[in-house]
Amino acid sequence: MSSPVVPPTERPASRNSRLYVACQAVGWGGWTLLYICLLFAQGEVLVKGEVINKQPTPTDLALIVAGNCIGLVLTHLYRLHIHRRGWAQLSLRALLPRIGLASLLLGVAWTGLTWPLLHIFESQGEQTVQISRATVVVYSVFNGTVFMFVWSALYFGYHLFERYRRSEVAVWQLQSTAKEAELRALKSQVNPHFIFNSLNSLRALIDENPAQARDAVTRLANLLRYSLKAGQLETVPLSDELQIVGDYLALEQVRHEDRLRVRIEVSPEAQAVNVPPMLVQTLVENAVKYGIAPRREGGEISIVGRCEGERLLLRVTNPGTLDARGGSTGLGLRNAAERLRLIFGEKARLRLEAQPVGLVVASIELPLAGVHSTPAYRSIPAVP
Amino acid sequence: MKALLVDDERLARKELRKLLTAHPHIEVVGEAADAAEARQAVAALTPDLLFLDVQMPGEDGFALLESLEPPLPHVIFATAFDEFAVKAFEFNALDYLLKPVDPARLAAALTKIAAAPAAEEGAEPVTIRTDRLHAHDKVFVRQGEQCWFVEVRSIRLLESEGNYTRVHFDGAQPLLFRSLNAMEERLDQRMFFRANRRQLVNLEWIDKIEPWFSGGLLVHIKGGPRVELSRRQAQAFREQMSL
């Protein structure tokens, strides 16, 4: 499914990994150092859950470091699991029980893994205090569980914040896309210069040829109605579009008279194909603007369309060169190309090229199918 | 008053002609469909008034005006919808009509022309054309999207820049596509003095004059630049001013 919204900027995976490694190193390293410093400051040692007054021995330090290394490995395995299960995408409600259970299991595992170490050192140490094994285990598991829960809170806190930030960006991008689409819809309306020139010609035509004047009024009305409606329609049959293009060209012929000649050859099967409204109209308007209006002698505009395989091929040709368009920004064509991209993705093509014989050809290629599977385009509000 | 209609659309010319029948003092002497035809018609018919479409095949209305030898006839632009052009017109209070033309707007524009000072000389256009430009005659200058009809007497200084001439007047110094020598030939020598090879000064705009190095003069122009005169030119200047 193609989407008009650019996916919100995600941090690259390598950057995320680096951040994770740094956090783990700083977190565990810092925690170990802090623990050792506290030991030296207080002159107390926690042995199997019992506080004893004595100076910490190298054995105690080794125990702390070893225990924390096991913790580090456990949290790393925990993270692999989180990744594999995609926990970062879960909602807070789904996440909390999972974190709780995971923390408990990790607490148990941590205790279980550090237990043999304690045992080894126990045989060497001079133990004076007798505590029940069960108490020590419960104490150790509880400690580990709380610790793992805090680790999870930090880990998922960061991810939730990132997710929130990204969704904000996505909403903002969606809004601006919708706005651009509205703007484009406005821009694809009939050129006001043309409308007022036509009305001016019509005033003269009313005296000169009342029948032709009445006809021109009808055509102008058709064109305006169609262009107003075009913003709300996704696609129309090519035959509808050509009807309007015909009205438009007839009105231009009122203005330019014999300077404008028109040839339309579109096969019946091509006429049935659905196209975005105002697409052909935009190309034809451009052809008149750059191919006929600036030339004293005028020329011919041809519209040729046919189906080839699974594609519609449509060409609008006018006399002239591409240099003649040097001063223009090509806004109309750019908008048309953008509209095609939104609807058809990469399957449609719009090209403008000069031919050596002094013709400029605008060609469109559209897929015959797939016009209706366009949720992206439909999601854009037509009129607010 | 003789009027020439310039528009690439036959129907647009016809419409304007019909609207002008309500103003019998305007006589439509000809029509032109593009700039080249218009140039010939202006030379042959010497109209007092041009109705000029902005968009035309080939050269547009502005380019036509730039190419016409001053003094220019009165000009009323006609355009369908062109934000930039309309902005330029409004900025300079030029006359323009929006198509389709509102008869009341046309009447107002024609009244404005009747009241314009240049209309006094309008009675003898042929003699003026061969003569030098008068103080009230206008020169058309365009730069980018802006254009001006500059009255000759409001030009303070003309400076040569290659084939172009920079025209200094109130608040602007656009380039005119005409050489300084060509301009000098068309201007009244009693009003404009050739200060040096590059500069032509309007004597009416001189603010003060002070002695300058080696017998030269430094001329201050009101609200504008200063111009240096060499000893030889200072001599000529003194002679002219002492008359």
XYZ file of C-alpha atoms in Angstrom:
627
model
C 0.000 0.000 0.000
C 1.452 3.320 -0.965
C 1.031 6.217 1.354
C 1.352 9.908 0.571
C 2.734 10.505 4.037
C 6.451 10.193 4.345
C 7.152 7.839 7.269
C 8.114 9.904 10.295
C 11.821 10.210 10.776
C 12.912 7.117 12.648
C 16.284 6.987 14.265
C 18.504 4.672 12.257
C 18.976 1.277 13.882
C 22.731 1.726 14.272
C 22.196 4.940 16.176
C 19.664 3.291 18.443
C 22.076 0.421 19.159
C 24.863 2.815 20.013
C 22.584 4.663 22.391
C 21.604 1.349 24.038
C 25.217 0.259 24.501
C 26.113 3.610 25.995
C 23.169 3.543 28.388
C 23.944 -0.005 29.512
C 27.617 0.781 30.061
C 26.956 3.990 31.940
C 24.045 2.503 33.892
C 25.684 -0.705 35.042
C 29.151 0.794 35.394
C 27.783 3.717 37.383
C 25.652 1.487 39.571
C 28.634 -0.805 40.354
C 30.899 2.129 41.176
C 28.266 3.755 43.362
C 27.720 0.510 45.233
C 31.431 0.061 45.896
C 31.843 3.672 47.012
C 28.957 3.296 49.431
C 30.558 0.164 50.827
C 33.815 1.924 51.547
C 32.080 4.982 52.946
C 29.921 3.061 55.381
C 32.321 0.295 56.245
C 29.440 -2.126 56.024
C 29.004 -5.207 53.946
C 25.830 -6.899 52.998
C 26.354 -10.576 53.162
C 23.484 -12.788 52.241
C 21.015 -10.130 53.316
C 22.742 -9.385 56.602
C 24.567 -6.163 57.369
C 27.953 -6.759 58.920
C 30.347 -4.137 60.150
C 33.678 -4.713 58.526
C 35.910 -3.375 55.757
C 35.010 -4.764 52.322
C 37.451 -7.360 51.103
C 38.537 -7.920 47.456
C 36.224 -10.916 47.536
C 33.259 -8.678 48.270
C 34.202 -6.393 45.388
C 34.585 -9.342 43.015
C 31.162 -10.589 44.095
C 29.540 -7.234 43.353
C 31.194 -6.937 39.958
C 30.342 -10.525 39.023
C 26.727 -10.113 40.155
C 26.303 -6.944 38.144
C 27.896 -8.550 35.060
C 25.293 -11.289 35.269
C 22.630 -8.576 35.569
C 24.013 -6.872 32.471
C 23.891 -10.086 30.465
C 20.346 -10.787 31.691
C 19.082 -7.342 30.684
C 20.719 -7.763 27.306
C 18.916 -11.063 26.759
C 15.757 -9.337 27.999
C 16.212 -6.659 25.319
C 16.626 -9.291 22.590
C 13.337 -10.779 23.714
C 11.669 -7.342 23.708
C 12.889 -6.804 20.166
C 11.780 -10.198 18.923
C 8.296 -9.794 20.400
C 8.001 -6.126 19.366
C 7.092 -4.990 22.867
C 8.053 -1.428 22.018
C 4.910 -1.211 19.867
C 2.563 -2.358 22.660
C 0.213 -0.068 24.521
C 0.964 0.761 28.139
C -1.875 -1.505 29.353
C -0.558 -4.504 27.467
C 2.992 -3.692 28.460
C 2.674 -3.368 32.271
C 1.750 -7.005 33.123
C 4.443 -8.244 30.733
C 7.059 -6.030 32.353
C 5.923 -7.191 35.805
C 6.224 -10.874 34.938
C 9.492 -10.385 33.089
C 10.982 -8.501 36.040
C 9.983 -11.278 38.444
C 11.459 -13.974 36.175
C 14.634 -11.963 35.716
C 14.873 -11.431 39.476
C 14.612 -15.185 39.985
C 17.154 -15.887 37.249
C 19.554 -13.331 38.635
C 19.364 -14.817 42.099
C 19.697 -18.323 40.709
C 22.789 -17.414 38.715
C 24.534 -15.501 41.510
C 23.765 -18.208 44.083
C 26.626 -20.600 43.127
C 29.064 -17.687 43.343
C 27.918 -16.887 46.860
C 28.345 -20.520 47.680
C 31.916 -20.659 46.436
C 32.927 -17.630 48.445
C 30.910 -18.685 51.448
C 33.129 -21.646 52.043
C 36.153 -19.357 52.188
C 34.612 -16.535 54.279
C 34.343 -16.444 58.050
C 30.613 -16.438 58.546
C 29.316 -15.595 61.922
C 25.679 -14.874 61.373
C 23.171 -17.575 60.686
C 20.172 -16.628 58.581
C 17.705 -18.968 56.965
C 18.370 -19.690 53.305
C 14.742 -18.991 52.380
C 14.964 -15.438 53.729
C 18.078 -14.755 51.735
C 16.534 -16.110 48.536
C 13.315 -14.125 48.934
C 15.274 -11.005 49.738
C 17.549 -11.471 46.749
C 14.687 -12.228 44.336
C 12.739 -9.185 45.554
C 15.799 -6.962 45.136
C 16.441 -8.286 41.643
C 12.818 -7.909 40.625
C 12.644 -4.278 41.719
C 15.915 -3.596 39.982
C 14.730 -5.181 36.722
C 11.460 -3.286 36.972
C 13.325 0.015 37.241
C 15.451 -1.010 34.243
C 12.291 -1.762 32.250
C 10.721 1.544 33.266
C 13.740 3.440 31.960
C 13.900 1.383 28.765
C 10.235 1.624 27.863
C 9.979 5.194 29.125
C 12.447 6.224 26.464
C 10.633 4.219 23.782
C 7.211 5.567 24.709
C 8.539 9.107 24.608
C 10.107 8.496 21.182
C 6.872 6.994 19.918
C 4.879 9.991 21.132
C 7.297 12.413 19.523
C 7.153 10.528 16.230
C 3.367 10.443 16.200
C 3.324 14.197 16.736
C 5.560 14.622 13.696
C 3.365 12.257 11.694
C 0.211 14.203 12.538
C 1.899 17.431 11.585
C 3.098 15.969 8.297
C -0.332 14.603 7.497
C -1.858 18.015 8.077
C 0.599 19.762 5.816
C 0.072 17.130 3.106
C -3.668 17.662 3.258
C -3.154 21.392 2.973
C -0.878 21.040 -0.020
C -3.467 18.845 -1.667
C -6.107 21.510 -1.148
C -3.799 24.071 -2.628
C -3.154 21.881 -5.612
C -6.868 21.391 -6.096
C -7.245 25.155 -6.215
C -4.409 25.531 -8.660
C -5.877 22.991 -11.029
C -8.878 25.192 -11.638
C -9.399 26.926 -14.940
C -7.040 29.818 -15.568
C -8.839 33.076 -14.679
C -7.063 34.876 -17.493
C -8.811 32.532 -19.887
C -12.221 33.019 -18.253
C -12.139 36.811 -18.472
C -10.773 36.839 -21.995
C -13.543 34.467 -23.009
C -16.184 36.670 -21.416
C -14.726 39.630 -23.284
C -14.900 37.786 -26.608
C -18.416 36.714 -25.737
C -19.555 40.324 -25.411
C -18.490 40.954 -28.989
C -19.905 37.647 -30.170
C -23.369 38.475 -28.826
C -23.770 41.061 -31.610
C -21.843 39.265 -34.279
C -23.180 35.751 -33.987
C -25.900 35.275 -31.336
C -26.177 31.522 -31.936
C -22.446 30.997 -31.442
C -22.554 33.256 -28.393
C -25.283 31.141 -26.783
C -23.256 28.042 -27.533
C -20.150 29.596 -25.979
C -22.066 30.489 -22.793
C -23.115 26.857 -22.433
C -19.574 25.632 -22.961
C -18.162 28.096 -20.446
C -20.770 26.986 -17.909
C -19.848 23.316 -18.507
C -16.191 24.061 -18.030
C -16.679 26.054 -14.828
C -19.024 23.444 -13.332
C -16.594 20.670 -14.156
C -13.611 22.500 -12.703
C -15.510 23.238 -9.477
C -16.470 19.581 -9.190
C -13.004 18.330 -10.055
C -11.664 18.983 -6.571
C -14.077 16.433 -5.092
C -13.677 13.679 -7.656
C -10.893 11.191 -7.619
C -11.190 10.041 -11.196
C -13.546 10.439 -14.143
C -13.898 8.496 -17.395
C -11.590 9.940 -20.031
C -14.670 10.542 -22.227
C -16.000 13.056 -19.620
C -12.671 14.795 -19.476
C -12.476 14.972 -23.281
C -15.959 16.494 -23.408
C -14.711 19.342 -21.243
C -11.463 19.641 -23.179
C -13.636 19.964 -26.289
C -15.639 22.783 -24.677
C -12.441 24.479 -23.620
C -10.888 24.258 -27.083
C -14.087 25.534 -28.700
C -13.918 28.594 -26.439
C -10.250 29.108 -27.279
C -11.242 28.915 -30.949
C -13.693 31.741 -30.389
C -10.761 33.801 -29.152
C -8.011 32.661 -31.492
C -10.282 31.867 -34.470
C -8.414 30.148 -37.309
C -5.105 30.373 -35.455
C -6.146 27.328 -33.443
C -6.766 23.992 -35.122
C -7.695 20.892 -33.175
C -7.392 17.138 -33.821
C -8.694 14.585 -31.310
C -8.164 10.857 -31.917
C -8.934 8.739 -28.885
C -9.994 5.109 -29.257
C -13.312 4.038 -27.645
C -11.580 1.663 -25.215
C -9.281 4.463 -24.115
C -12.264 6.749 -23.570
C -13.576 4.350 -20.939
C -10.407 4.513 -18.827
C -10.624 6.450 -15.568
C -8.294 9.417 -15.272
C -7.864 12.178 -12.674
C -10.122 15.123 -13.571
C -8.469 18.203 -15.107
C -5.380 16.174 -16.038
C -5.792 16.309 -19.814
C -7.303 19.769 -19.462
C -4.116 21.008 -17.771
C -1.961 19.621 -20.566
C -4.186 21.131 -23.254
C -4.279 24.506 -21.488
C -0.481 24.452 -21.412
C -0.376 23.520 -25.081
C -2.541 26.525 -26.003
C -0.648 28.861 -23.699
C 2.798 27.962 -25.029
C 2.060 26.545 -28.468
C -0.699 28.737 -29.889
C -1.017 32.047 -28.017
C 2.585 33.211 -28.561
C 2.627 32.307 -32.287
C 1.312 34.742 -34.812
C 0.455 31.909 -37.202
C -1.027 29.675 -34.506
C -0.991 25.926 -35.098
C -2.575 22.570 -34.426
C -3.148 20.892 -31.093
C -3.620 17.161 -31.254
C -4.840 14.788 -28.575
C -4.164 11.130 -29.350
C -5.048 8.294 -26.993
C -5.101 4.501 -27.090
C -4.711 1.455 -24.880
C -1.627 -0.707 -25.158
C -1.550 -3.829 -23.047
C -2.454 -2.815 -19.535
C -1.681 0.844 -20.077
C -3.358 3.976 -21.379
C -1.122 6.117 -23.590
C -2.140 9.708 -24.169
C -0.251 12.399 -26.067
C -0.996 16.109 -26.318
C 1.052 17.795 -29.039
C 1.530 21.463 -29.848
C 3.889 23.378 -32.119
C 6.882 25.060 -30.509
C 10.021 24.311 -28.552
C 10.739 23.761 -24.896
C 12.846 26.942 -24.840
C 9.652 28.904 -25.309
C 8.687 27.764 -21.828
C 11.890 29.093 -20.343
C 10.148 31.812 -18.407
C 7.493 29.581 -16.903
C 7.782 27.717 -13.657
C 5.942 24.705 -15.045
C 3.653 24.762 -12.030
C 0.684 23.284 -13.890
C 2.669 20.303 -15.142
C 4.385 19.746 -11.810
C 1.021 19.657 -10.070
C -0.316 17.232 -12.651
C 2.697 14.950 -12.188
C 2.333 15.123 -8.419
C -1.340 14.234 -8.640
C -0.490 11.212 -10.779
C 2.106 10.129 -8.271
C -0.371 10.349 -5.396
C -2.906 8.202 -7.214
C -0.817 5.695 -9.126
C 2.506 5.739 -7.314
C 5.335 4.835 -9.655
C 3.036 3.166 -12.160
C 2.102 6.368 -13.970
C 4.324 8.651 -16.003
C 4.079 12.174 -17.338
C 6.721 13.474 -19.698
C 7.219 16.652 -21.657
C 9.611 16.514 -24.563
C 10.502 18.452 -27.677
C 10.628 16.784 -31.053
C 13.091 17.959 -33.678
C 10.307 18.847 -36.118
C 9.272 21.748 -33.892
C 6.649 20.014 -31.786
C 6.286 19.714 -28.043
C 4.697 16.500 -26.805
C 3.249 15.935 -23.358
C 2.706 12.204 -22.854
C 0.944 10.342 -20.081
C 1.077 6.633 -19.301
C -1.423 5.229 -16.834
C -2.168 1.702 -15.648
C -5.662 0.603 -16.703
C -6.319 -1.146 -13.396
C -5.620 -0.082 -9.880
C -7.337 3.263 -10.034
C -9.708 2.310 -7.254
C -7.158 0.967 -4.822
C -6.077 4.427 -3.852
C -6.753 4.907 -0.150
C -3.982 7.472 -0.024
C -5.682 9.857 -2.371
C -9.120 9.277 -0.909
C -7.984 10.135 2.574
C -7.344 13.700 1.517
C -10.324 15.898 2.372
C -11.634 17.332 -0.883
C -13.348 20.375 0.556
C -12.961 21.374 4.182
C -8.634 62.335 -30.842
C -7.197 59.529 -32.981
C -7.087 56.115 -31.385
C -5.350 52.890 -32.394
C -6.558 49.521 -31.067
C -3.876 46.910 -30.430
C -5.073 43.425 -29.500
C -4.362 39.997 -30.962
C -8.041 39.012 -30.756
C -10.297 40.278 -33.490
C -13.346 40.018 -31.223
C -11.658 41.995 -28.482
C -10.882 44.809 -30.949
C -14.436 44.665 -32.222
C -15.801 44.899 -28.677
C -13.647 47.909 -27.880
C -14.600 49.621 -31.117
C -18.252 49.155 -30.213
C -17.716 50.531 -26.710
C -15.956 53.574 -28.175
C -18.965 54.481 -30.332
C -20.366 55.990 -27.120
C -17.492 58.487 -27.207
C -17.744 60.304 -30.541
C -14.669 62.464 -29.874
C -12.548 59.309 -30.112
C -11.946 58.315 -33.702
C -10.611 54.799 -34.189
C -8.112 55.231 -37.027
C -6.764 51.693 -37.091
C -6.299 48.272 -35.558
C -3.245 46.100 -35.043
C -3.002 42.435 -34.069
C 0.576 42.430 -32.795
C 3.493 44.646 -31.869
C 5.010 44.767 -35.359
C 1.729 45.823 -36.944
C 1.230 48.336 -34.158
C 4.635 49.949 -34.741
C 3.835 50.468 -38.414
C 0.383 51.795 -37.594
C 1.757 54.237 -35.012
C 4.281 55.554 -37.531
C 1.729 55.842 -40.335
C -1.334 57.038 -38.430
C 0.259 58.997 -35.524
C -2.544 58.218 -33.084
C -3.025 60.271 -29.933
C -4.249 57.298 -27.971
C -3.307 53.626 -27.860
C -5.547 50.889 -26.488
C -3.036 48.208 -25.756
C -3.439 44.551 -24.837
C -0.705 43.368 -22.501
C -0.478 39.736 -23.705
C 0.145 39.337 -27.415
C 1.974 36.782 -29.538
C 5.625 37.748 -29.908
C 6.355 41.036 -28.166
C 3.934 41.994 -25.418
C 2.398 45.422 -24.873
C 5.226 46.634 -22.664
C 7.872 45.638 -25.178
C 5.957 47.531 -27.854
C 5.970 50.694 -25.735
C 9.684 50.351 -25.055
C 10.375 50.175 -28.754
C 8.256 53.196 -29.714
C 10.085 56.427 -30.362
C 9.035 59.019 -27.753
C 6.942 61.061 -27.300
C 4.428 58.366 -26.673
C 0.748 58.739 -27.369
C -1.587 58.313 -24.417
C -1.854 54.671 -23.507
C -4.704 52.747 -21.940
C -3.857 49.126 -21.172
C -6.404 46.361 -21.411
C -5.845 43.058 -19.678
C -8.024 40.136 -18.672
C -6.425 39.041 -15.449
C -2.803 39.505 -14.682
C -1.983 40.257 -11.091
C 1.540 41.401 -11.839
C 0.590 43.759 -14.620
C -2.298 45.200 -12.633
C 0.033 45.781 -9.700
C 2.462 47.626 -11.953
C -0.344 49.788 -13.329
C -1.747 50.665 -9.937
C 1.682 51.435 -8.562
C 2.267 54.008 -11.251
C -1.317 55.165 -11.643
C -1.281 54.134 -15.293
C -4.579 53.755 -17.024
C -5.798 50.260 -17.455
C -9.057 48.518 -18.223
C -9.989 45.024 -17.177
C -11.645 42.817 -19.759
C -14.560 42.522 -20.209
C -14.459 46.302 -20.233
C -16.891 48.175 -18.013
C -18.270 51.136 -20.056
C -18.177 53.402 -16.978
C -14.488 52.560 -16.400
C -13.764 53.376 -20.045
C -15.499 56.727 -19.736
C -13.516 57.534 -16.587
C -10.210 56.649 -18.265
C -11.040 58.858 -21.266
C -11.959 61.761 -18.962
C -8.622 61.424 -17.220
C -6.803 61.677 -20.540
C -8.737 64.774 -21.569
C -7.549 66.409 -18.342
C -3.900 65.385 -18.778
C -1.447 68.201 -19.609
C -0.023 66.517 -22.684
C -3.431 66.746 -24.315
C -2.720 70.421 -25.041
C 0.010 69.459 -27.465
C -2.080 66.586 -28.779
C -3.524 68.833 -31.464
C -0.312 68.862 -33.482
C 1.257 65.467 -33.111
C 3.009 65.340 -36.463
C 5.120 68.425 -35.837
C 5.975 67.278 -32.344
C 7.187 63.934 -33.529
C 9.830 65.379 -35.769
C 10.732 67.962 -33.170
C 12.400 67.522 -29.826
C 10.528 66.258 -26.794
C 8.546 68.764 -24.747
C 8.563 69.093 -20.996
C 5.215 67.302 -20.694
C 5.991 64.505 -23.124
C 6.387 61.072 -21.656
C 9.012 58.372 -21.932
C 8.153 54.755 -21.145
C 10.610 52.880 -18.951
C 10.284 49.325 -17.689
C 12.357 47.456 -15.191
C 11.314 43.957 -14.155
C 7.678 44.076 -13.151
C 7.551 47.839 -12.736
C 6.988 50.352 -15.452
C 6.728 54.092 -15.591
C 5.587 56.826 -17.899
C 8.096 59.500 -17.022
C 7.409 63.101 -17.879
C 10.483 64.606 -19.507
C 10.584 67.527 -17.061
C 10.679 65.169 -14.060
C 13.870 63.472 -15.292
C 16.754 64.799 -13.188
C 19.682 63.031 -14.731
C 20.422 60.642 -17.577
C 23.478 58.425 -17.287
C 25.005 56.347 -20.050
C 25.451 52.624 -19.375
C 26.590 51.126 -22.652
C 23.640 50.907 -25.037
C 21.303 51.751 -22.154
C 20.580 54.946 -20.311
C 19.825 55.109 -16.614
C 16.979 57.521 -15.994
C 16.935 59.242 -12.601
C 13.569 60.559 -11.481
C 11.510 60.636 -8.324
C 12.403 57.564 -6.317
C 13.670 55.333 -9.108
C 16.573 54.894 -11.540
C 15.516 52.301 -14.099
C 17.352 51.579 -17.347
C 15.973 52.774 -20.652
C 16.805 50.805 -23.773
C 18.194 53.731 -25.728
C 21.676 55.257 -25.912
C 22.438 58.525 -24.158
C 23.385 60.111 -27.503
C 20.037 59.115 -28.993
C 18.263 60.576 -25.981
C 20.278 63.802 -26.163
C 19.239 64.297 -29.783
C 15.591 64.080 -28.773
C 15.777 66.326 -25.712
C 15.533 70.090 -25.481
C 19.045 71.539 -25.191
C 17.751 74.439 -23.156
C 16.597 71.964 -20.513
C 19.306 69.282 -20.583
C 23.019 69.954 -20.435
C 25.689 67.397 -21.389
C 27.894 67.557 -18.304
C 30.351 64.931 -19.520
C 30.522 61.894 -21.748
C 28.380 59.858 -19.391
C 25.878 62.308 -17.928
C 23.085 64.570 -19.108
C 21.704 66.923 -16.446
C 18.278 68.546 -16.252
C 19.067 72.173 -15.455
C 15.744 72.626 -13.674
C 16.773 70.101 -11.043
C 20.106 71.672 -10.111
C 20.232 72.454 -6.421
C 23.590 74.231 -6.098
C 26.907 74.544 -7.874
C 30.345 74.782 -6.281
C 33.840 75.293 -7.690
C 35.758 72.063 -8.119
C 39.333 71.060 -8.879
C 41.322 72.699 -11.700
C 38.628 75.081 -12.828
C 35.846 72.521 -12.952
C 32.443 72.610 -11.271
C 30.546 70.252 -8.989
C 26.799 70.275 -9.591
C 24.421 69.037 -6.873
C 21.140 67.655 -8.169
C 18.092 67.900 -5.902
C 17.575 64.739 -3.903
C 20.088 62.937 -6.071
C 23.674 62.467 -7.100
C 26.420 65.000 -7.745
C 27.884 65.565 -11.184
C 31.415 66.724 -11.985
C 32.110 69.138 -14.846
C 35.593 69.417 -16.313
C 37.077 72.838 -16.975
C 36.000 72.821 -20.613
C 32.470 71.736 -19.822
C 32.313 74.232 -16.960
C 33.187 76.936 -19.479
C 30.364 75.871 -21.786
C 28.026 75.625 -18.815
C 28.807 79.160 -17.681
C 28.236 80.467 -21.173
C 24.875 78.767 -21.470
C 23.719 79.830 -18.015
C 24.813 83.443 -18.426
C 22.469 83.934 -21.381
